[in-house]
XYZ file of N, CA and C in Angstrom:
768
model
N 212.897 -17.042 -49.166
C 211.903 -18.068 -49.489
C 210.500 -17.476 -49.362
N 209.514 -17.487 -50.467
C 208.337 -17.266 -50.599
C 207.595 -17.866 -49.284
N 206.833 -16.806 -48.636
C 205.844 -17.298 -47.108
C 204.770 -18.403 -47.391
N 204.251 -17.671 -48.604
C 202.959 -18.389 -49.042
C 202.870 -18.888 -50.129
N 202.476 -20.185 -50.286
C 202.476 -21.147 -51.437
C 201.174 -20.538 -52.394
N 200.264 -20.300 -51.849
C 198.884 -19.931 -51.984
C 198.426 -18.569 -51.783
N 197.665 -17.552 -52.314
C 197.190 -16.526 -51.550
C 195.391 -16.349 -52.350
N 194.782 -16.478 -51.180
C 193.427 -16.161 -52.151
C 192.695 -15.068 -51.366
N 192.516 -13.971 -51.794
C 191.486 -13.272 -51.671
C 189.981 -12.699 -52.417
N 189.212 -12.736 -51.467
C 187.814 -12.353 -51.678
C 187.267 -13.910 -52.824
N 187.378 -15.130 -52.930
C 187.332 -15.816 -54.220
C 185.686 -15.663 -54.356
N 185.005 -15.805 -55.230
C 184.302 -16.078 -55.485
C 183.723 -16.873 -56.749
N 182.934 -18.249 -56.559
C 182.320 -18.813 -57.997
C 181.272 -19.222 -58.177
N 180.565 -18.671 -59.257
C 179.316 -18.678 -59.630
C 179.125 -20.245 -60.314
N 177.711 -21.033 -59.519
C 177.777 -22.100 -61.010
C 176.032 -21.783 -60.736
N 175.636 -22.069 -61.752
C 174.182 -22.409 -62.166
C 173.368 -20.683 -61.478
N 174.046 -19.540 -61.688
C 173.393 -18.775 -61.723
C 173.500 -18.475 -59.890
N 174.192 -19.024 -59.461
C 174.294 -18.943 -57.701
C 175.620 -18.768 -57.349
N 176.573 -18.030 -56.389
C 177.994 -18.026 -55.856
C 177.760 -19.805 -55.199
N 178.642 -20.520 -55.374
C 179.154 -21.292 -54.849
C 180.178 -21.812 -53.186
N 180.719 -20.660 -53.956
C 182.295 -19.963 -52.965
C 181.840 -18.318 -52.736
N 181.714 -17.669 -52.026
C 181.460 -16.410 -51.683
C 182.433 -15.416 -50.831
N 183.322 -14.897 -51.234
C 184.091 -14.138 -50.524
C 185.339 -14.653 -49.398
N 185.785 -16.118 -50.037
C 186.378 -16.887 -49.392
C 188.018 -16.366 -49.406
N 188.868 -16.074 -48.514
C 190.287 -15.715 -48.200
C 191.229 -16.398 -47.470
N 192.486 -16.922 -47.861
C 192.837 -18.316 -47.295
C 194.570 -18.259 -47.834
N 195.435 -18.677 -47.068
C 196.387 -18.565 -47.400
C 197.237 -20.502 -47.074
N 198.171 -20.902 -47.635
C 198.783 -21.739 -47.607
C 200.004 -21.814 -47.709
N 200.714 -21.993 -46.437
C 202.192 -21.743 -46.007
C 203.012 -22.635 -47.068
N 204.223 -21.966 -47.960
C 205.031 -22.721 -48.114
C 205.771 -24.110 -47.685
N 206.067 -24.923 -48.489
C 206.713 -26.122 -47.328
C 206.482 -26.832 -46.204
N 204.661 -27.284 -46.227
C 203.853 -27.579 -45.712
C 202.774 -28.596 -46.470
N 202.558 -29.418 -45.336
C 201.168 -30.518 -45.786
C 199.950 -29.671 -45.270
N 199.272 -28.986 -45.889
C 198.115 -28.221 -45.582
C 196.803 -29.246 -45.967
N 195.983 -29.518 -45.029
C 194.582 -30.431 -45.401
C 193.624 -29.710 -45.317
N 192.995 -30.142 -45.976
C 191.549 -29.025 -46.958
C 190.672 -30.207 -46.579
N 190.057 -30.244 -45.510
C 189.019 -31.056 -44.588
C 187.576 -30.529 -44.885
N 186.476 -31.282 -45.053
C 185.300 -30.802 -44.880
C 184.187 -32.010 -45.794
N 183.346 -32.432 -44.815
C 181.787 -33.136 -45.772
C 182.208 -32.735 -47.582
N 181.522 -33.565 -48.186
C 181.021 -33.638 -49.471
C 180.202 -32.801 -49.600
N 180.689 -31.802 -50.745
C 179.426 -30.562 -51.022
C 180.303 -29.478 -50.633
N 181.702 -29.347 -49.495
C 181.403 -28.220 -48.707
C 182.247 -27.401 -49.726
N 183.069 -27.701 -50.999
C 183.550 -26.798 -52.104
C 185.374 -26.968 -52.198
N 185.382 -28.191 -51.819
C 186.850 -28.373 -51.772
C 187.513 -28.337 -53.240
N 186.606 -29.389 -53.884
C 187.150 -29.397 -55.371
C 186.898 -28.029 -56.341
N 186.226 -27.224 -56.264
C 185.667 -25.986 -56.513
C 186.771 -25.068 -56.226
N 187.783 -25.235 -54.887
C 188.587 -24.244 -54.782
C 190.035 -24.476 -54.925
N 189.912 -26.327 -54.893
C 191.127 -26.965 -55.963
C 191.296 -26.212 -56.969
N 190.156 -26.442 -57.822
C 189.756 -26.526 -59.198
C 190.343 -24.405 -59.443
N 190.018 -23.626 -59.045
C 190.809 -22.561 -58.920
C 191.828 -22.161 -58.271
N 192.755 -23.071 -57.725
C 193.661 -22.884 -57.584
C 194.781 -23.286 -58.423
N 194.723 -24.218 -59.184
C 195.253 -24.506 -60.406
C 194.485 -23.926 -62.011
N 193.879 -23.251 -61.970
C 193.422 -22.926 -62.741
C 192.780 -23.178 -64.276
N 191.304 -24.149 -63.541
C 190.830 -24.837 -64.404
C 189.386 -24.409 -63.948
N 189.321 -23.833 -63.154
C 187.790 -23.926 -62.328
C 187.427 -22.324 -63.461
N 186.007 -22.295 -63.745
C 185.347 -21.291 -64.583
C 184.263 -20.373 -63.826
N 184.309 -18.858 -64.319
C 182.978 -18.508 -63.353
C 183.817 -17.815 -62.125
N 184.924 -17.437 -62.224
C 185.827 -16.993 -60.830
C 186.384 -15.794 -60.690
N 185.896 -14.887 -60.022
C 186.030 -13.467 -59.444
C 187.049 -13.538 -58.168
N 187.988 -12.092 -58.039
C 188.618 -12.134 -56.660
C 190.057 -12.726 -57.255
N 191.180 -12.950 -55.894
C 192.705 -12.582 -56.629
C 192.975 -14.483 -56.201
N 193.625 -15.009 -57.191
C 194.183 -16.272 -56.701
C 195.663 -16.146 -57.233
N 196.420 -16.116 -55.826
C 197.747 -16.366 -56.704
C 198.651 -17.649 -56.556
N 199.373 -18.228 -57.231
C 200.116 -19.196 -56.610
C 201.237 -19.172 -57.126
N 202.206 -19.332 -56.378
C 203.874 -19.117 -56.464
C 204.326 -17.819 -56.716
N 203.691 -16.705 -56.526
C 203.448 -15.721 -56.853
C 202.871 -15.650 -58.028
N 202.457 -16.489 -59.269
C 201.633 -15.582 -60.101
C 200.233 -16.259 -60.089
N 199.460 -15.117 -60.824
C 197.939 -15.601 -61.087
C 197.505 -17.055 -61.618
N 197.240 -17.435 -60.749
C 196.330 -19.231 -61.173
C 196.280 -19.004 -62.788
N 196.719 -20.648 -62.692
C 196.443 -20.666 -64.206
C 197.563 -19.797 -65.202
N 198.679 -19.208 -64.933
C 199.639 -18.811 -65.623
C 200.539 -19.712 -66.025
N 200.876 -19.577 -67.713
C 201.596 -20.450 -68.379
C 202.878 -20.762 -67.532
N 203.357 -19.980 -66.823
C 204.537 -19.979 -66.065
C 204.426 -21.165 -64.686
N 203.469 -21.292 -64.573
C 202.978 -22.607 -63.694
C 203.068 -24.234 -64.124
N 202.598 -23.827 -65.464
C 202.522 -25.222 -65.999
C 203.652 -26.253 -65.214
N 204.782 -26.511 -65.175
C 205.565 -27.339 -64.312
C 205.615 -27.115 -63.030
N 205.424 -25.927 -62.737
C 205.568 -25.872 -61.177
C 204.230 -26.290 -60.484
N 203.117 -26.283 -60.546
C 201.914 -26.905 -59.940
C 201.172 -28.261 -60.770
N 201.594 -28.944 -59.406
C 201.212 -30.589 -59.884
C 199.458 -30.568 -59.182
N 198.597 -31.351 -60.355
C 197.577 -31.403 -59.816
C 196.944 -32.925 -59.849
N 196.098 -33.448 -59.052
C 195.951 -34.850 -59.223
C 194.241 -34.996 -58.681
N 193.527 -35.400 -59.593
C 192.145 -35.043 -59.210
C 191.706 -36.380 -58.470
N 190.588 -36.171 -58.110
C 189.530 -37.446 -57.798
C 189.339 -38.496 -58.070
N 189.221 -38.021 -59.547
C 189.029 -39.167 -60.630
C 190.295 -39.354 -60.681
N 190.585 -41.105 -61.281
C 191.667 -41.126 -61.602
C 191.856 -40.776 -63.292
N 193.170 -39.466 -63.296
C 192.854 -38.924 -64.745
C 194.365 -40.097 -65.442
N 194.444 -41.084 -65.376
C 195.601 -41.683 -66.147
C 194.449 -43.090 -67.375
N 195.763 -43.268 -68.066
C 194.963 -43.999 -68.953
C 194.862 -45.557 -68.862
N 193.989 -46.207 -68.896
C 193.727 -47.434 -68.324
C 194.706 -48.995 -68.906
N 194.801 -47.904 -70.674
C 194.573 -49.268 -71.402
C 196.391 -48.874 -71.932
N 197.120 -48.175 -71.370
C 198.517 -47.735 -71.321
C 199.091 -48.008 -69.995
N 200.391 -48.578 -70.052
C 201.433 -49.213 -69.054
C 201.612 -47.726 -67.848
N 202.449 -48.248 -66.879
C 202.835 -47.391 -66.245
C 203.756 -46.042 -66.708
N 204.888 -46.600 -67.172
C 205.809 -45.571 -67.871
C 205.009 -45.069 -68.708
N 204.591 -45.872 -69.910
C 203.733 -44.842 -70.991
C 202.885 -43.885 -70.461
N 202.026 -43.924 -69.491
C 200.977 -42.509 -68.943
C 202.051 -41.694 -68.544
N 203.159 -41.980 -68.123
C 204.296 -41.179 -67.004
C 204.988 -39.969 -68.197
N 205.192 -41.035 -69.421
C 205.448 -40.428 -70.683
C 204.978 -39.262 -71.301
N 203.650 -39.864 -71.478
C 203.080 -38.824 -71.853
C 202.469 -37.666 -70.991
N 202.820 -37.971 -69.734
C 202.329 -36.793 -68.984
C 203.624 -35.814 -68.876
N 204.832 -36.629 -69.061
C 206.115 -35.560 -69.087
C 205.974 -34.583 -70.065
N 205.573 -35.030 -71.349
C 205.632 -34.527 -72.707
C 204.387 -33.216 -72.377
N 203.558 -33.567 -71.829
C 202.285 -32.407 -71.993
C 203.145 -31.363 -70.874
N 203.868 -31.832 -69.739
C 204.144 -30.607 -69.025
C 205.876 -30.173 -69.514
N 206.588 -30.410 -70.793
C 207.808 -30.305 -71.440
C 208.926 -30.810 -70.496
N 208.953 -31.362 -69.819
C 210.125 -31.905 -69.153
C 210.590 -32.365 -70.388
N 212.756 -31.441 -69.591
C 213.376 -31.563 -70.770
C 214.148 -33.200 -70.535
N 214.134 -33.900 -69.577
C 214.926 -35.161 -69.492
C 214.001 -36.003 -69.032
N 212.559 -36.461 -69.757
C 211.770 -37.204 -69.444
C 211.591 -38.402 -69.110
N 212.839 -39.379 -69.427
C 213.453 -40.885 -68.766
C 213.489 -40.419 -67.461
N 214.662 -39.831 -67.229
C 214.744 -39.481 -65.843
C 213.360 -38.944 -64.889
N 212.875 -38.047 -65.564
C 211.403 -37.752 -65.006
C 210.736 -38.782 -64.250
N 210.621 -39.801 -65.320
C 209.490 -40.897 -64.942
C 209.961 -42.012 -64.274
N 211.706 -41.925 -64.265
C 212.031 -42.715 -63.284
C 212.066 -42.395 -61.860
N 212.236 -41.379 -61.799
C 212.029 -40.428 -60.475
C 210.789 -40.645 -59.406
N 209.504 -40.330 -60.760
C 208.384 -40.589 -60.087
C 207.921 -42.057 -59.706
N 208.357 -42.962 -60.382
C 208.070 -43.892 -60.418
C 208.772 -44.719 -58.710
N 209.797 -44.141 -58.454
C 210.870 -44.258 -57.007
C 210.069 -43.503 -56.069
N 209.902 -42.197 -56.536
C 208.939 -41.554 -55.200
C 207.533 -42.406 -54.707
N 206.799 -43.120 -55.401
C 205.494 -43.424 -55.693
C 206.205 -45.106 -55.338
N 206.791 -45.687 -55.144
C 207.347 -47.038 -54.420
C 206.447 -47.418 -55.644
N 206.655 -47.604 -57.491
C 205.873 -48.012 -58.063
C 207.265 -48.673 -59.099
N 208.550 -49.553 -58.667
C 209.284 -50.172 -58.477
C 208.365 -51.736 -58.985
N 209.292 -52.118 -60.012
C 208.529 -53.212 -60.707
C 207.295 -53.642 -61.402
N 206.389 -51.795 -61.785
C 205.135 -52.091 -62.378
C 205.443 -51.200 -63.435
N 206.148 -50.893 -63.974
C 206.687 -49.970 -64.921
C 206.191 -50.278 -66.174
N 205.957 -51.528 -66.477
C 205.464 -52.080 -67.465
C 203.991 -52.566 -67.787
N 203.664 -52.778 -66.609
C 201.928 -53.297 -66.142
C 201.370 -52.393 -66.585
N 199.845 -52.587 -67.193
C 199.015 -51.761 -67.783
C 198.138 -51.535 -66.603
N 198.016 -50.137 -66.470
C 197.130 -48.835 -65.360
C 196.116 -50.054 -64.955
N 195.301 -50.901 -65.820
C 194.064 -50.994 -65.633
C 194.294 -52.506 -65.106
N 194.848 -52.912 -64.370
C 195.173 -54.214 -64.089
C 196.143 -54.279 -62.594
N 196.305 -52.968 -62.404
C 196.571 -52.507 -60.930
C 195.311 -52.565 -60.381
N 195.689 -52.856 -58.911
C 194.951 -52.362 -57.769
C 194.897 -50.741 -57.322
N 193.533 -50.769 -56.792
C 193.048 -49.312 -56.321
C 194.083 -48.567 -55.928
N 195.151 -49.346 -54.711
C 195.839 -48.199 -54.419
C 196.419 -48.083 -55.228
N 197.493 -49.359 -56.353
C 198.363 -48.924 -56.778
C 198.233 -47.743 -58.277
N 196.428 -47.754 -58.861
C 196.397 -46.736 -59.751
C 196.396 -45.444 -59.178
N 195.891 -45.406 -57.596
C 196.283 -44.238 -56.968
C 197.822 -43.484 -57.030
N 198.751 -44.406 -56.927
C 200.427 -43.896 -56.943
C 200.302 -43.833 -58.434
N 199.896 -43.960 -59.330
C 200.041 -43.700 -60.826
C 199.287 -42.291 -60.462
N 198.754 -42.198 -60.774
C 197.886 -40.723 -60.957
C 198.745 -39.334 -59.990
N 199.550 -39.940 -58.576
C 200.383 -39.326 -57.774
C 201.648 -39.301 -58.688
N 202.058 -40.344 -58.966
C 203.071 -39.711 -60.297
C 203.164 -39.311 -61.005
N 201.740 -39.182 -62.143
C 201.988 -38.437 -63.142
C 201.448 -36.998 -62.581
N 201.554 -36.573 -61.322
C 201.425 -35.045 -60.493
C 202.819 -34.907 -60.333
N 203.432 -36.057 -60.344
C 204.918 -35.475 -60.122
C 205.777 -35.676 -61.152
N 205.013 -35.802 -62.199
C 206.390 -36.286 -63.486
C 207.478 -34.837 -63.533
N 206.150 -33.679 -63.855
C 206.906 -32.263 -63.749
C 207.924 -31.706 -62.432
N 208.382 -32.703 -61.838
C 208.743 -32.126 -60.453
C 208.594 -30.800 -59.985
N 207.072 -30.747 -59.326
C 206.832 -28.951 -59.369
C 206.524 -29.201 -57.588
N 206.780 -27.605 -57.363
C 207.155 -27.195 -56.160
C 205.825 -27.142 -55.673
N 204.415 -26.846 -56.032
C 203.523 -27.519 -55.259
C 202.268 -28.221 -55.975
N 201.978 -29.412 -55.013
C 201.210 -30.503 -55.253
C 199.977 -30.384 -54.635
N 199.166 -30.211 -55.430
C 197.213 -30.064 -55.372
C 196.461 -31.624 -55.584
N 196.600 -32.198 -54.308
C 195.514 -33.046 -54.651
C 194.146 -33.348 -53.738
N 193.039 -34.285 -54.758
C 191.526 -33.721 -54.142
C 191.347 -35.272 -54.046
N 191.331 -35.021 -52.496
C 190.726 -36.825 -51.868
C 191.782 -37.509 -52.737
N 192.781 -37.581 -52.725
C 193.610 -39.147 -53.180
C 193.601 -40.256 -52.359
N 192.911 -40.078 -51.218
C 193.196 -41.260 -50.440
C 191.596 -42.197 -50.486
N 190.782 -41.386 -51.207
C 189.138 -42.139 -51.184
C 189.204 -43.062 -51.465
N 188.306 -43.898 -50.835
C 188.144 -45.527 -50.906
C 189.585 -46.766 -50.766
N 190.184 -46.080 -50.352
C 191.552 -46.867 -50.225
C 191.254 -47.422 -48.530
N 192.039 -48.947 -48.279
C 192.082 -49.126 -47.200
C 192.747 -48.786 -45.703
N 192.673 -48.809 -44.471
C 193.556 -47.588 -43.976
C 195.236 -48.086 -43.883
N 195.439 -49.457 -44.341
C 196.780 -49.941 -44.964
C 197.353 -48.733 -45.893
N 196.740 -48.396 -47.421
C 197.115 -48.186 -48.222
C 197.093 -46.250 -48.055
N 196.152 -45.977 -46.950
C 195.485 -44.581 -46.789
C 197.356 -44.184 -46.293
N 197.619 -44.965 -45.292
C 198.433 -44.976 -44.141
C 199.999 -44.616 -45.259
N 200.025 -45.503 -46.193
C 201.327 -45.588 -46.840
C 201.424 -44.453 -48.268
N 199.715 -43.846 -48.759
C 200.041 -42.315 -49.412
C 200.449 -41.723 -48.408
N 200.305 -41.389 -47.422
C 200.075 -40.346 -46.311
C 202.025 -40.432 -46.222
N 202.993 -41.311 -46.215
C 204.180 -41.083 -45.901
C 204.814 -41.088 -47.028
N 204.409 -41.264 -48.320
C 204.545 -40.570 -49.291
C 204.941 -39.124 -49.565
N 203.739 -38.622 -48.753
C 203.090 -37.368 -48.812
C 204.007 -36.075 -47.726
N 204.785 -36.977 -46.683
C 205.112 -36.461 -45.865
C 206.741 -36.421 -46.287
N 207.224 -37.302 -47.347
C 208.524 -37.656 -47.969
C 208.634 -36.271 -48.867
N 207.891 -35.958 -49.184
C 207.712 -35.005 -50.735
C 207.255 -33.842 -49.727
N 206.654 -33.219 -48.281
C 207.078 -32.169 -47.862
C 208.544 -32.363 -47.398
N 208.948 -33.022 -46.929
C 210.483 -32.739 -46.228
C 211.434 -32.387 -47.488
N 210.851 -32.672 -48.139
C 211.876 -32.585 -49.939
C 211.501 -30.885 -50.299
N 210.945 -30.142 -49.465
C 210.584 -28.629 -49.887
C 209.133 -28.436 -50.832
N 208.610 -29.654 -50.965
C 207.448 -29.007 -51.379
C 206.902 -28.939 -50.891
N 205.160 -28.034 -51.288
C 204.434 -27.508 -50.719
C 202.957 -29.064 -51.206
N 202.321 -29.254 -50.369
C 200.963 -29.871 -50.188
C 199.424 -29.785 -49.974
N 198.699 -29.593 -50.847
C 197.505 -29.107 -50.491
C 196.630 -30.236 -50.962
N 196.005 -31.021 -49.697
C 195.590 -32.279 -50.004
C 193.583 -31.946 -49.291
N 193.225 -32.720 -49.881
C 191.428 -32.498 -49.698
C 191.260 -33.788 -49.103
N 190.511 -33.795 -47.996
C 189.909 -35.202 -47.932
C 188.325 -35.056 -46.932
N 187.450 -35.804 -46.662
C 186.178 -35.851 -46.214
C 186.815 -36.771 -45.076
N 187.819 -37.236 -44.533
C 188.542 -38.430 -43.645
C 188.682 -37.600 -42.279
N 188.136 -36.844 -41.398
C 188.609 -36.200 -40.857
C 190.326 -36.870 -39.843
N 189.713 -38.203 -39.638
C 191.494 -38.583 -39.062
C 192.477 -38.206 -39.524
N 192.373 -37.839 -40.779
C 193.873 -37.966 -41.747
C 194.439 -36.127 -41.281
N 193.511 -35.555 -40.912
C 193.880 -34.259 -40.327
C 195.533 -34.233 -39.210
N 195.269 -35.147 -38.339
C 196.622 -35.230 -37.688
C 197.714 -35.403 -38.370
N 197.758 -35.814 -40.017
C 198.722 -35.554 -40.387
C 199.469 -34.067 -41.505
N 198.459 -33.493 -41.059
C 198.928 -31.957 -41.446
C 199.452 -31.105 -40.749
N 200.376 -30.162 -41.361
C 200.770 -29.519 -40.552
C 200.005 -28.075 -39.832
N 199.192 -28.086 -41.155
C 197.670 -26.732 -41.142
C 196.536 -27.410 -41.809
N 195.515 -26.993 -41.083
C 194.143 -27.418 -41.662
C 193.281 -26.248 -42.111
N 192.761 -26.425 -42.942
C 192.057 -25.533 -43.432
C 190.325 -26.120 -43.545
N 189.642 -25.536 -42.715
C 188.221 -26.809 -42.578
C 187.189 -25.991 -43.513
N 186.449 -26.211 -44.119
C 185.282 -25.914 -44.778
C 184.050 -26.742 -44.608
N 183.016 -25.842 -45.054
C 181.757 -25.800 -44.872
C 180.694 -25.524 -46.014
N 179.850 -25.844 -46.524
C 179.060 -25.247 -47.044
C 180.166 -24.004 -48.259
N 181.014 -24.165 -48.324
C 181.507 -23.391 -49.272
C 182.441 -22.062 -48.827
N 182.326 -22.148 -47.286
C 183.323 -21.506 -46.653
C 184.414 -21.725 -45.354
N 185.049 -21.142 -44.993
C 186.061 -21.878 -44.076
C 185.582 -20.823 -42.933
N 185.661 -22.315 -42.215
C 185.278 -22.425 -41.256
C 186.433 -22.304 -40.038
N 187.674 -23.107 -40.173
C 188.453 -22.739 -39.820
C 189.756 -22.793 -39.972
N 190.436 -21.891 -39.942
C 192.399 -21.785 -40.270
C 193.063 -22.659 -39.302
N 193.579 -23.757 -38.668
C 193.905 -23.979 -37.615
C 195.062 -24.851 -37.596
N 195.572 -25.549 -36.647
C 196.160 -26.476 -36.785
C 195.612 -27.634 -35.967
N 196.603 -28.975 -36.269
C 195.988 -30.047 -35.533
C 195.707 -30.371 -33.821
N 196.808 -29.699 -33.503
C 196.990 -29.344 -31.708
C 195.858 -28.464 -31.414
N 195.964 -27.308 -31.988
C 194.691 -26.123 -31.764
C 193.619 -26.313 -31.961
N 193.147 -27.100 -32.910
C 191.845 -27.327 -33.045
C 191.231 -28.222 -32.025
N 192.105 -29.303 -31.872
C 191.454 -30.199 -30.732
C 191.525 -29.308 -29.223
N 192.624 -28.722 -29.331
C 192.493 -27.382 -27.462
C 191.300 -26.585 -27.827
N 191.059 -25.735 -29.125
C 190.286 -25.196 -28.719
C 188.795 -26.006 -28.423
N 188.665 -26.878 -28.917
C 186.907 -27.198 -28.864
C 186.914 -28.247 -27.773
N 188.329 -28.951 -27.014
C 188.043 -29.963 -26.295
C 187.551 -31.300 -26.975
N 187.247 -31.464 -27.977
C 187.424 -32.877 -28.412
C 188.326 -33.665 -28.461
N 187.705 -34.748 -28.847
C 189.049 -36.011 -28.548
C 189.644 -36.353 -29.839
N 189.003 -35.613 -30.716
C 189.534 -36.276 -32.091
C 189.103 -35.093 -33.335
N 189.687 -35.561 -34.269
C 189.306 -34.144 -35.423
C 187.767 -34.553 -36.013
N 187.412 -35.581 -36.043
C 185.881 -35.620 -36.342
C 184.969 -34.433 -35.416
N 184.614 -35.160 -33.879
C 184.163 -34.405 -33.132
C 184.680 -33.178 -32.670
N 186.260 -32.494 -33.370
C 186.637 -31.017 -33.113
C 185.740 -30.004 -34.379
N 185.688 -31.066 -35.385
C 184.893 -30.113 -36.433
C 183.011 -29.928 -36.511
N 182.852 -31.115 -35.897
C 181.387 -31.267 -35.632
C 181.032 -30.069 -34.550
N 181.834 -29.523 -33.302
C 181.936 -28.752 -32.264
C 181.751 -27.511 -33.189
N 182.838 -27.235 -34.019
C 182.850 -26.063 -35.105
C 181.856 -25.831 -35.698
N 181.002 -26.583 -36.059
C 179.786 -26.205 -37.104
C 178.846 -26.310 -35.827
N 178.788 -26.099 -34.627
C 177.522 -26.261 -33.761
C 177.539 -25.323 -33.567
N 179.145 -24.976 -32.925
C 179.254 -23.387 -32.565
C 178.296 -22.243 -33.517
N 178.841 -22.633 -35.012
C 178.668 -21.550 -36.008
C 176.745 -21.592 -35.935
N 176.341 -22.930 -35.742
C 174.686 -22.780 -35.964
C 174.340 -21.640 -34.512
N 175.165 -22.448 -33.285
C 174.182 -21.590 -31.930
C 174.417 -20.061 -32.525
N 175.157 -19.569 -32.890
C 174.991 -17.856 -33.108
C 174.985 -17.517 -34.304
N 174.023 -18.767 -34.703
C 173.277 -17.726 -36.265
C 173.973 -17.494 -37.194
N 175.141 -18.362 -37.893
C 175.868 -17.999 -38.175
C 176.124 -18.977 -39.259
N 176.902 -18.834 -40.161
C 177.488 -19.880 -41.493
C 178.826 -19.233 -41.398
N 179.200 -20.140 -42.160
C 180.758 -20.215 -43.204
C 180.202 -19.313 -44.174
N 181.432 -18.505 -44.739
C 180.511 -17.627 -46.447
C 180.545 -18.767 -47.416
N 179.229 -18.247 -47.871
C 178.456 -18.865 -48.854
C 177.039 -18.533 -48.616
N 176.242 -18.938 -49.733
C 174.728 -18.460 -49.836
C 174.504 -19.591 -49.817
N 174.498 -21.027 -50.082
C 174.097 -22.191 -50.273
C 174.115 -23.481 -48.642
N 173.544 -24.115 -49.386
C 173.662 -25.666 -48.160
C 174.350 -26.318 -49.033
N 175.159 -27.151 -48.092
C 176.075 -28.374 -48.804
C 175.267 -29.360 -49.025
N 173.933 -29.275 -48.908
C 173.255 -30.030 -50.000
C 173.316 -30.347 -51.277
N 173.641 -28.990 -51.839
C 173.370 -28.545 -53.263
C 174.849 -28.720 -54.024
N 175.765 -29.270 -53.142
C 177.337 -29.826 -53.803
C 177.893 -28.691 -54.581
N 178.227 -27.867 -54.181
C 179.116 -26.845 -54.554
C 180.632 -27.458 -54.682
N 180.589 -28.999 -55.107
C 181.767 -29.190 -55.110
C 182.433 -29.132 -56.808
């Protein structure tokens, strides 16, 4: 079994004439909920966005499943599910599920979308049009059509934003259903609570990581009581000795 779901070395991405991401190296264990934690700005979607291979402007090695980001050979195996919700408003449930089978060739696409539709507890809306759901429930649409392709790992950026901590609470065991099933998870969020439910955290900053850790370790090492104030500890540390995350920028400037 492959160690690493993920392997990135040296990444780097240029936008507007500036590195963004600067020499960033990061690995993501197979068969794992890995959380990609950090403020708005600090380059989460930026290193989403090259890890599936859509992000432009990108120097340095990204591989995933062993091959290079963005290889046709990926297309089914890496599910990606953005921010936005990318499904269509004014099309039913099955129909987006449909046509998202068809763009990634699933050869038994009924079955596909019934599948996802069971994983995603989206049981009796099969027919309801996207745009007439509730927040969370267009959230489990957009989580299904990441899983129509049943691919071995799942990239998503903040799926849980603006949801209530009811609905935050019930992606999250979703999420934890679909690692025990052997896939791999690489989820983004600005929530720092939702950290306890990873199995590795990966924290960023300003466009670099800050730290590799896990949820036990991070709170031993800094003595906080919680992953908010373990990461706030982290970026104090890094200011008292003069120090950043790599990157040339402030997360002012949204390197996301």
């Amino acid at each position: 079994m492959r160690k690493n779901a993920v392997e990135i070395r040296d990444l780097r991405v240029v936008r507007g004439g500036r590195p963004v991401v600067d020499g960033l190296g990061l690995t993501v264990p197979a068969g794992s909920v890995v959380g990609l934690l950090g403020p708005s700005g600090s380059g989460k979607t930026t290193l989403m966005r090259s890890i599936v291979g859509v992000q432009d402007k990108v120097t340095g090695t990204v591989e995933v499943l062993g091959a290079p980001a963005g290889s046709p050979s990926l297309r089914r195996r890496v599910g990606y599910m953005t921010q936005d919700a990318s499904v269509y408003t004014d099309l039913t449930v099955v129909q987006n599920l449909r046509y998202f089978a068809a763009l990634a060739g699933v050869p038994a696409p009924a079955r596909a979308v019934a599948a996802a539709v069971a994983t995603v507890d989206l049981g009796g809306h099969e027919k309801q049009r996207v745009g007439t759901l509730s927040g969370g429930e267009r959230s489990r649409v957009s989580l299904a059509a990441a899983l129509v392709g049943d691919p071995e790992l799942l990239v998503l950026d903040e799926p849980t934003v603006g949801l209530d901590p009811v609905l935050r609470r019930d992606l999250w065991s979703v999420f934890r259903r679909l690692a025990a099933d052997g896939r791999t998870l690489l989820v983004s969020s600005h929530v720092m609570d939702e950290a306890t439910q990873c199995d590795r955290l990966l924290l960023l900053r300003a466009g670099g990581l800050v730290a590799d850790t896990t949820p036990d370790d991070l709170l031993a090492s800094t003595g906080a009581p919680d992953a908010e104030r373990a990461f706030l500890t982290l970026i104090d540390r890094f200011a008292e000795r003069g120090a950043a995350p790599a990157g040339r920028h402030t997360a002012e400037e949204d390197p996301r």
